[in-house]
Tab-separated table of C-alpha atoms in Angstrom:
chain	number	residue	atom	x	y	z
Z	26	MET	CA	-8.237	8.166	-4.108
Z	27	SER	CA	-8.162	4.661	-3.794
Z	28	LEU	CA	-6.653	1.640	-5.978
Z	29	GLU	CA	-8.358	-0.850	-7.742
Z	30	LEU	CA	-6.347	-4.117	-7.930
Z	31	ASN	CA	-6.138	-6.527	-10.484
Z	32	ASP	CA	-3.787	-8.976	-9.844
Z	33	ILE	CA	-1.794	-9.896	-6.890
Z	34	ILE	CA	0.967	-12.945	-5.781
Z	35	LEU	CA	3.627	-13.443	-3.061
Z	36	HIS	CA	6.625	-15.919	-4.182
Z	37	SER	CA	9.440	-16.826	-1.482
Z	38	LEU	CA	13.524	-17.305	-1.909
Z	39	VAL	CA	14.970	-18.440	0.797
Z	40	MET	CA	18.430	-19.898	1.088
Z	41	GLY	CA	18.730	-23.304	1.433
Z	42	ASP	CA	21.221	-25.103	3.344
Z	43	GLU	CA	24.157	-25.488	1.228
Z	44	GLY	CA	23.735	-21.957	1.006
Z	45	GLN	CA	21.856	-21.705	-2.409
Z	46	LEU	CA	19.215	-19.491	-3.323
Z	47	ILE	CA	15.977	-21.194	-3.592
Z	48	CYS	CA	12.621	-20.188	-5.190
Z	49	HIS	CA	9.699	-21.225	-4.010
Z	50	THR	CA	6.957	-20.288	-5.841
Z	51	ARG	CA	2.907	-20.178	-5.790
Z	52	GLU	CA	0.566	-21.602	-8.054
Z	53	GLN	CA	-2.462	-19.484	-7.726
Z	54	GLU	CA	-3.059	-15.570	-7.511
Z	55	LEU	CA	-3.662	-14.896	-3.995
Z	56	PRO	CA	-7.883	-13.396	-4.091
Z	57	ILE	CA	-8.269	-9.908	-3.795
Z	58	THR	CA	-10.025	-9.237	-0.636
Z	59	ASN	CA	-10.450	-6.347	1.516
Z	60	ASN	CA	-6.642	-7.260	3.612
Z	61	VAL	CA	-5.004	-7.724	0.498
Z	62	VAL	CA	-6.008	-4.632	-0.589
Z	63	GLY	CA	-5.139	-2.469	1.956
Z	64	LEU	CA	-1.741	-4.457	1.723
Z	65	VAL	CA	-1.308	-3.166	-1.471
Z	66	GLU	CA	-2.647	0.019	-0.434
Z	67	GLU	CA	-0.367	0.303	2.671
Z	68	LEU	CA	3.096	-0.621	0.179
Z	69	GLN	CA	1.682	1.696	-2.158
Z	70	THR	CA	1.949	4.389	0.178
Z	71	SER	CA	4.860	3.812	1.680
Z	72	TYR	CA	7.041	3.379	-1.920
Z	73	GLN	CA	5.005	6.874	-3.299
Z	74	SER	CA	6.884	8.557	0.027
Z	75	LYS	CA	9.967	7.518	-1.059
Z	76	ALA	CA	12.404	10.251	-0.942
Z	77	GLY	CA	15.540	9.920	-3.960
Z	78	LYS	CA	13.903	7.512	-6.134
Z	79	GLY	CA	15.670	6.184	-9.913
Z	80	PHE	CA	14.147	6.444	-12.457
Z	81	GLY	CA	14.652	4.559	-15.499
Z	82	TYR	CA	13.967	2.099	-18.513
Z	83	PHE	CA	13.787	-1.387	-20.351
Z	84	THR	CA	17.631	-1.385	-21.812
Z	85	LYS	CA	17.857	-1.993	-26.103
Z	86	ASP	CA	21.036	-3.021	-24.991
Z	87	GLU	CA	21.158	-7.007	-26.238
Z	88	GLU	CA	24.081	-7.700	-23.882
Z	89	LYS	CA	21.613	-6.509	-21.290
Z	90	ALA	CA	18.057	-7.176	-21.934
Z	91	THR	CA	16.841	-9.942	-19.776
Z	92	ALA	CA	13.282	-11.631	-20.821
Z	93	PHE	CA	11.336	-9.963	-18.231
Z	94	PRO	CA	9.984	-7.060	-20.562
Z	95	GLU	CA	8.958	-8.971	-23.157
Z	96	GLN	CA	7.300	-11.874	-20.870
Z	97	LEU	CA	5.292	-8.783	-18.915
Z	98	THR	CA	4.012	-7.485	-22.970
Z	99	GLN	CA	2.661	-11.416	-23.753
Z	100	TYR	CA	0.852	-10.637	-19.742
Z	101	LEU	CA	-0.165	-7.784	-20.969
Z	102	ALA	CA	-1.755	-9.017	-23.988
Z	103	GLY	CA	-3.362	-11.421	-22.372
Z	104	ASP	CA	-1.115	-14.732	-24.117
Z	105	LEU	CA	0.566	-15.234	-20.748
Z	106	SER	CA	-0.785	-15.621	-17.329
Z	107	PHE	CA	0.072	-13.293	-14.754
Z	108	VAL	CA	0.708	-16.301	-11.902
Z	109	GLU	CA	3.304	-17.539	-15.297
Z	110	MET	CA	4.792	-14.058	-15.636
Z	111	SER	CA	5.045	-13.747	-12.082
Z	112	LYS	CA	6.573	-17.328	-11.632
Z	113	SER	CA	9.159	-16.038	-14.005
Z	114	SER	CA	9.944	-13.319	-12.659
Z	115	ALA	CA	11.086	-14.815	-9.156
Z	116	HIS	CA	13.538	-16.850	-10.678
Z	117	LEU	CA	15.040	-14.245	-13.080
Z	118	LEU	CA	15.185	-12.522	-9.398
Z	119	ALA	CA	16.830	-15.878	-7.746
Z	120	ASN	CA	19.065	-15.678	-10.572
Z	121	GLU	CA	20.220	-12.507	-10.442
Z	122	ILE	CA	20.999	-12.622	-6.651
Z	123	SER	CA	23.127	-15.388	-6.804
Z	124	LYS	CA	25.614	-13.822	-9.230
Z	125	TYR	CA	26.485	-11.195	-5.676
Z	126	ASP	CA	28.200	-11.644	-2.869
Z	127	PHE	CA	25.321	-11.373	-0.460
Z	128	ALA	CA	22.432	-13.122	0.108
Z	129	GLU	CA	18.515	-11.546	0.010
Z	130	GLU	CA	15.676	-13.430	1.185
Z	131	GLY	CA	12.153	-12.793	0.841
Z	132	VAL	CA	9.166	-12.832	-0.104
Z	133	PHE	CA	8.448	-11.595	-3.639
Z	134	LEU	CA	4.967	-9.656	-3.746
Z	135	LEU	CA	3.987	-9.021	-7.805
Z	136	ALA	CA	0.996	-6.640	-7.545
Z	137	LYS	CA	-0.685	-5.177	-11.263
Z	138	TYR	CA	-2.630	-2.207	-9.974
Z	139	SER	CA	-4.614	1.224	-11.095
Z	140	TRP	CA	-4.329	4.379	-9.392
Z	141	VAL	CA	-4.339	8.201	-11.000
Z	142	ALA	CA	-5.745	7.202	-14.245
Z	143	SER	CA	-2.334	5.213	-14.562
Z	144	ASP	CA	-1.449	0.808	-14.708
Z	145	TYR	CA	1.377	0.065	-12.673
Z	146	LEU	CA	3.285	-3.161	-11.712
Z	147	LEU	CA	4.941	-2.973	-8.210
Z	148	LEU	CA	7.411	-5.458	-7.448
Z	149	ILE	CA	9.112	-5.486	-4.099
Z	150	LEU	CA	11.078	-8.267	-2.163
Z	151	LEU	CA	9.858	-8.465	1.531
Z	152	ALA	CA	11.420	-9.827	4.498
Z	153	ASN	CA	10.121	-11.903	6.919
Z	154	LYS	CA	10.844	-11.078	10.461
Z	155	GLU	CA	11.085	-12.873	13.549
Z	156	THR	CA	8.432	-11.873	16.228
Z	157	VAL	CA	6.322	-13.061	18.932
Z	158	SER	CA	2.861	-12.794	19.538
Z	159	VAL	CA	0.522	-13.188	22.887
Z	160	THR	CA	-2.300	-16.450	21.901
Z	161	ASP	CA	-6.233	-15.297	22.989
Z	162	GLU	CA	-4.745	-18.127	25.710
Z	163	LEU	CA	-2.085	-15.733	27.327
Z	164	ASP	CA	0.716	-17.982	25.953
Z	165	VAL	CA	3.444	-16.280	23.855
Z	166	SER	CA	3.941	-17.719	20.141
Z	167	PRO	CA	6.928	-17.098	17.729
Z	168	SER	CA	5.438	-15.848	14.753
Z	169	ARG	CA	6.150	-14.262	11.412
Z	170	HIS	CA	5.056	-11.218	9.490
Z	171	LEU	CA	6.691	-8.621	6.770
Z	172	ASP	CA	8.462	-5.927	7.365
Z	173	LEU	CA	6.342	-3.166	5.247
Z	174	SER	CA	8.523	-0.824	6.345
Z	175	LYS	CA	12.193	-1.165	5.768
Z	176	ALA	CA	11.149	-2.609	2.244
Z	177	GLN	CA	14.605	-1.242	0.065
Z	178	LEU	CA	13.808	-3.279	-2.538
Z	179	ALA	CA	11.333	-2.501	-5.317
Z	180	ALA	CA	10.619	-0.928	-8.424
Z	181	ARG	CA	7.625	0.336	-10.051
Z	182	ILE	CA	5.896	0.050	-13.330
Z	183	ASP	CA	4.222	2.467	-15.077
Z	184	ILE	CA	2.379	0.108	-17.350
Z	185	THR	CA	0.439	2.961	-19.060
Z	186	GLN	CA	3.389	5.094	-19.919
Z	187	TRP	CA	5.387	2.686	-21.568
Z	188	GLN	CA	2.723	1.598	-23.998
Z	189	GLN	CA	1.704	5.542	-24.554
Z	190	ASP	CA	5.724	6.397	-24.894
Z	191	PRO	CA	7.456	3.010	-24.647
Z	192	ASP	CA	10.695	5.884	-25.733
Z	193	SER	CA	10.482	7.421	-22.079
Z	194	ASN	CA	13.138	7.282	-20.316
Z	195	ARG	CA	11.348	7.278	-16.718
Z	196	TYR	CA	8.342	5.087	-17.069
Z	197	ILE	CA	9.901	2.590	-14.207
Z	198	SER	CA	11.291	4.085	-10.902
Z	199	TYR	CA	12.930	1.881	-8.479
Z	200	ILE	CA	13.839	2.748	-5.162
Z	201	LYS	CA	18.137	3.679	-5.267
Z	202	GLY	CA	20.095	1.717	-2.553
Z	203	ARG	CA	22.008	1.957	0.228
Z	204	VAL	CA	25.012	4.379	0.126
Z	205	GLY	CA	27.887	1.342	0.227
Z	206	ARG	CA	26.083	-1.273	-1.166
Z	207	LYS	CA	25.030	-2.300	-4.774
Z	208	VAL	CA	21.510	-4.233	-3.384
Z	209	ALA	CA	19.478	-2.049	-5.701
Z	210	ASP	CA	21.981	-3.595	-8.504
Z	211	PHE	CA	20.324	-7.142	-9.177
Z	212	PHE	CA	16.984	-5.596	-8.981
Z	213	LEU	CA	17.680	-3.482	-11.886
Z	214	ASP	CA	19.468	-6.379	-13.934
Z	215	PHE	CA	17.086	-8.810	-13.809
Z	216	MET	CA	14.191	-6.538	-14.764
Z	217	GLY	CA	16.709	-5.256	-17.554
Z	218	CYS	CA	16.066	-1.547	-17.136
Z	219	GLU	CA	18.748	1.068	-17.651
Z	220	PRO	CA	19.131	4.170	-15.513
Z	221	GLY	CA	17.270	7.147	-16.956
Z	222	LEU	CA	15.944	10.735	-15.779
Z	223	ASP	CA	18.298	12.285	-12.999
Z	224	ALA	CA	14.718	13.600	-10.918
Z	225	LYS	CA	17.566	14.954	-8.584
Z	226	VAL	CA	18.854	17.141	-11.060
Z	227	GLN	CA	16.107	17.671	-12.608
Z	228	ASN	CA	14.590	19.576	-9.121
Z	229	GLN	CA	18.661	20.939	-8.345
Z	230	GLY	CA	17.851	22.874	-12.035
Z	231	LEU	CA	14.338	23.915	-11.502
Z	232	MET	CA	15.593	25.778	-8.230
Z	233	GLN	CA	18.684	27.200	-9.880
Z	234	ALA	CA	16.286	28.934	-12.500
Z	235	VAL	CA	13.584	29.926	-9.439
Z	236	ASP	CA	16.784	31.611	-7.885
Z	237	GLU	CA	17.708	33.318	-11.344
Z	238	TYR	CA	14.271	34.487	-12.330
Z	239	CYS	CA	14.160	36.044	-9.153
Z	240	GLN	CA	17.332	37.761	-9.404
Z	241	GLN	CA	16.853	38.561	-12.687
Z	242	GLN	CA	13.820	40.534	-11.692
Z	243	ALA	CA	15.435	41.935	-8.649
Z	244	LEU	CA	13.000	40.881	-6.292
Z	245	PRO	CA	13.240	42.320	-2.384
Z	246	PRO	CA	13.703	39.470	-0.381
Z	247	GLU	CA	10.487	39.594	1.339
Z	248	GLU	CA	8.646	39.030	-2.774
Z	249	LYS	CA	11.685	36.398	-3.045
Z	250	GLN	CA	10.798	34.401	-0.078
Z	251	GLU	CA	7.140	34.181	-1.261
Z	252	TYR	CA	8.338	33.123	-5.120
Z	253	ARG	CA	10.393	30.262	-3.353
Z	254	GLU	CA	7.280	29.119	-1.235
Z	255	THR	CA	4.541	28.963	-4.168
Z	256	VAL	CA	7.248	27.328	-5.571
Z	257	PHE	CA	7.439	24.334	-3.051
Z	258	ASN	CA	3.565	24.547	-1.704
Z	259	HIS	CA	2.849	23.836	-5.710
Z	260	CYS	CA	5.646	21.029	-6.405
Z	261	SER	CA	4.796	19.909	-2.544
Z	262	GLU	CA	0.694	19.318	-4.275
Z	263	GLN	CA	1.974	17.666	-7.126
Z	264	LEU	CA	4.371	15.332	-4.880
Z	265	SER	CA	0.899	14.317	-2.826
Z	266	GLN	CA	-0.977	13.551	-5.696
Z	267	GLY	CA	1.037	11.414	-7.128
Z	268	GLU	CA	2.104	13.751	-10.045
Z	269	ASP	CA	4.882	15.570	-11.965
Z	270	VAL	CA	5.843	18.671	-11.699
Z	271	ALA	CA	4.996	20.504	-14.677
Z	272	ILE	CA	6.868	23.958	-16.344
Z	273	LYS	CA	4.178	25.382	-17.928
Z	274	THR	CA	2.017	24.849	-14.640
Z	275	LEU	CA	4.016	25.857	-12.735
Z	276	SER	CA	4.702	29.266	-14.662
Z	277	GLU	CA	0.441	29.824	-14.160
Z	278	ALA	CA	0.878	30.203	-10.515
Z	279	LEU	CA	2.916	32.244	-10.775
Z	280	PRO	CA	3.347	35.988	-11.041
Z	281	SER	CA	4.944	37.064	-14.447
Z	282	ASN	CA	6.132	40.221	-15.890
Z	283	ALA	CA	6.199	42.813	-18.775
Z	284	GLU	CA	9.296	41.326	-19.826
Z	285	GLY	CA	7.968	36.770	-19.795
Z	286	SER	CA	6.654	34.139	-17.941
Z	287	PHE	CA	8.681	32.492	-15.958
Z	288	TYR	CA	8.237	29.691	-18.345
Z	289	ASP	CA	9.886	31.595	-21.368
Z	290	PHE	CA	12.487	31.771	-18.828
Z	291	VAL	CA	13.280	28.390	-18.060
Z	292	SER	CA	12.747	27.616	-22.227
Z	293	GLU	CA	15.604	30.308	-22.861
Z	294	ASP	CA	18.605	28.222	-21.457
Z	295	TYR	CA	17.534	25.666	-18.788
Z	296	GLN	CA	17.389	22.151	-19.874
Z	297	LEU	CA	14.847	20.873	-17.704
Z	298	GLU	CA	12.408	18.092	-19.119
Z	299	ASP	CA	8.927	19.663	-19.417
Z	300	SER	CA	7.493	17.824	-16.255
Z	301	PHE	CA	9.659	15.811	-13.374
Z	302	PRO	CA	8.988	14.295	-10.311
Z	303	VAL	CA	9.413	16.093	-7.479
Z	304	ASP	CA	12.309	15.664	-5.478
Z	305	ARG	CA	11.548	16.046	-1.849
Z	306	SER	CA	14.971	16.699	-0.446
Z	307	THR	CA	15.517	18.742	-2.869
Z	308	ILE	CA	12.591	21.208	-2.905
Z	309	ARG	CA	11.917	21.439	0.647
Z	310	LYS	CA	15.732	23.484	0.464
Z	311	LEU	CA	13.306	26.373	-1.287
Z	312	THR	CA	11.950	27.222	2.326
Z	313	LYS	CA	14.633	26.012	4.948
Z	314	TYR	CA	18.422	26.184	5.088
Z	315	VAL	CA	19.245	22.839	5.655
Z	316	GLY	CA	22.697	21.218	6.904
Z	317	SER	CA	24.404	18.854	9.047
Z	318	GLY	CA	28.424	17.078	9.439
Z	319	GLY	CA	30.651	16.656	12.070
Z	320	GLY	CA	27.548	15.413	14.615
Z	321	LEU	CA	25.467	18.683	14.017
Z	322	SER	CA	22.494	19.098	12.029
Z	323	ILE	CA	20.376	22.419	11.924
Z	324	SER	CA	17.625	23.726	9.624
Z	325	PHE	CA	15.488	26.409	10.169
Z	326	ASP	CA	12.908	28.075	8.450
Z	327	GLN	CA	15.021	30.644	5.321
Z	328	LYS	CA	12.212	34.258	6.485
Z	329	HIS	CA	14.031	33.331	10.065
Z	330	LEU	CA	17.279	34.175	8.932
Z	331	GLY	CA	18.599	38.188	9.613
Z	332	GLU	CA	15.446	38.033	12.348
Z	333	ARG	CA	15.251	34.913	15.100
Z	334	VAL	CA	18.858	33.477	13.118
Z	335	MET	CA	21.747	36.204	12.316
Z	336	TYR	CA	24.883	34.185	10.360
Z	337	ASP	CA	28.854	35.889	10.872
Z	338	PRO	CA	30.097	34.905	7.588
Z	339	GLU	CA	33.654	35.789	9.329
Z	340	THR	CA	33.341	34.212	12.439
Z	341	ASP	CA	31.276	31.233	10.461
Z	342	THR	CA	29.198	30.992	13.705
Z	343	LEU	CA	24.921	30.895	13.300
Z	344	THR	CA	23.176	33.034	16.579
Z	345	ILE	CA	19.685	31.710	17.608
Z	346	GLN	CA	17.308	33.347	19.250
Z	347	GLY	CA	14.659	31.751	20.605
Z	348	THR	CA	15.680	28.104	21.155
Z	349	PRO	CA	11.908	25.297	20.951
Z	350	PRO	CA	10.717	24.303	22.952
Z	351	ASN	CA	11.523	20.669	23.677
Z	352	LEU	CA	15.206	21.130	22.570
Z	353	ARG	CA	15.094	24.134	25.689
Z	354	GLU	CA	13.735	21.650	27.518
Z	355	GLN	CA	16.539	19.210	26.827
Z	356	LEU	CA	19.112	21.895	27.499
Z	357	LYS	CA	17.742	23.196	30.412
Z	358	GLY	CA	18.417	19.282	31.382
Z	359	SER	CA	21.462	18.620	30.673
C-alpha cells in the first residue's frame, strides 16, 4: 500500500565559523512531485524496517515539556501553517543539539502523510554526504547527496493514535541511539517525548508465554516447533504490514484445547498489552538459535538441533554436519 503525502519541507542545520549551530529554514513547502513522494516512500520503508525502535508519548511534566506538541496541535487544527510549525521545530531541535558536546549537522526533513489508515508525521535528520559524479561531458564533478541509508536520528508520530487515544504511551516511535552515545536524547527532548512502551520486553514476554504454554500442554518437540513457527509467521506478517501483533488475533491463529486457548493462558499470568509492535530481533529466536561473542557468530534453525547440529553441554561443544556451501568454500581456501 502506497502512502499519500500531504506536506513536506526541508531545513538545514550547519555549523558556523565560530562553532555555533545555525538553522537555515525554507520558506515554502516542497512541491509534491513523483520524486518527492518516492523519497518519502523510501524513508518510510527504511524507518519501518529499523529494528529495536523505542516508543513514547508527549510528557505531562511541565519541566520537560516543549512548545512542539502545542504547535503540532495548532497545525492539525488549521491555526498554524505547516511551514511555520516546521520552522519552529527546526529551531527547537537546533537549540537542543547546542546543549550537547557533539555537533549533528544535516538536513531536517518533516513530512506529514497517510499510510495504512493512519496519519503520520515523520521527522528525520539526514546527513549530507560528499561524493563525486560524472557529468554528461564525462567530467568529474563534486556533489552532495542525502545519505538515506544511515538515518539514525528519526521519529514518527502516529497522529491518528494520538488524537484517538491521548493517554496512550506509544504513539511516538523513534530510532534508539547507538551504543555509547546519547544522540537520540536531544531528538526526544526537543519534542518533549517520554519513553513509554518497551516493545522488546513485550516481545520477550510473548516468547516466554509461548514456551510455557507449550510446556503446559506437554507438546512433543515437533508440535512445539510448529507452534513456535506459527507464532513467528504471524508476527512476521504483522511486521511486514506495519501492524502490531494482537494477542487475541494471534490466539485465534493457534490451536486450542479443552483447557483453554492461548489468549486465556496469557490473560491469567502475563502482563502483556492487548497489542504491541513486533520486535524482529526478538521474535526470530522463536525459530532460530542465535548467539555471538569472542569473534564468533552462530545462527541456525532450531529444527536442526539434534539432527544436523549436536550440542554437548559437558564439553560446551557444537558439532555441525553439513556446512553451508559458501562457508565450505571459504574454509577450503583458507
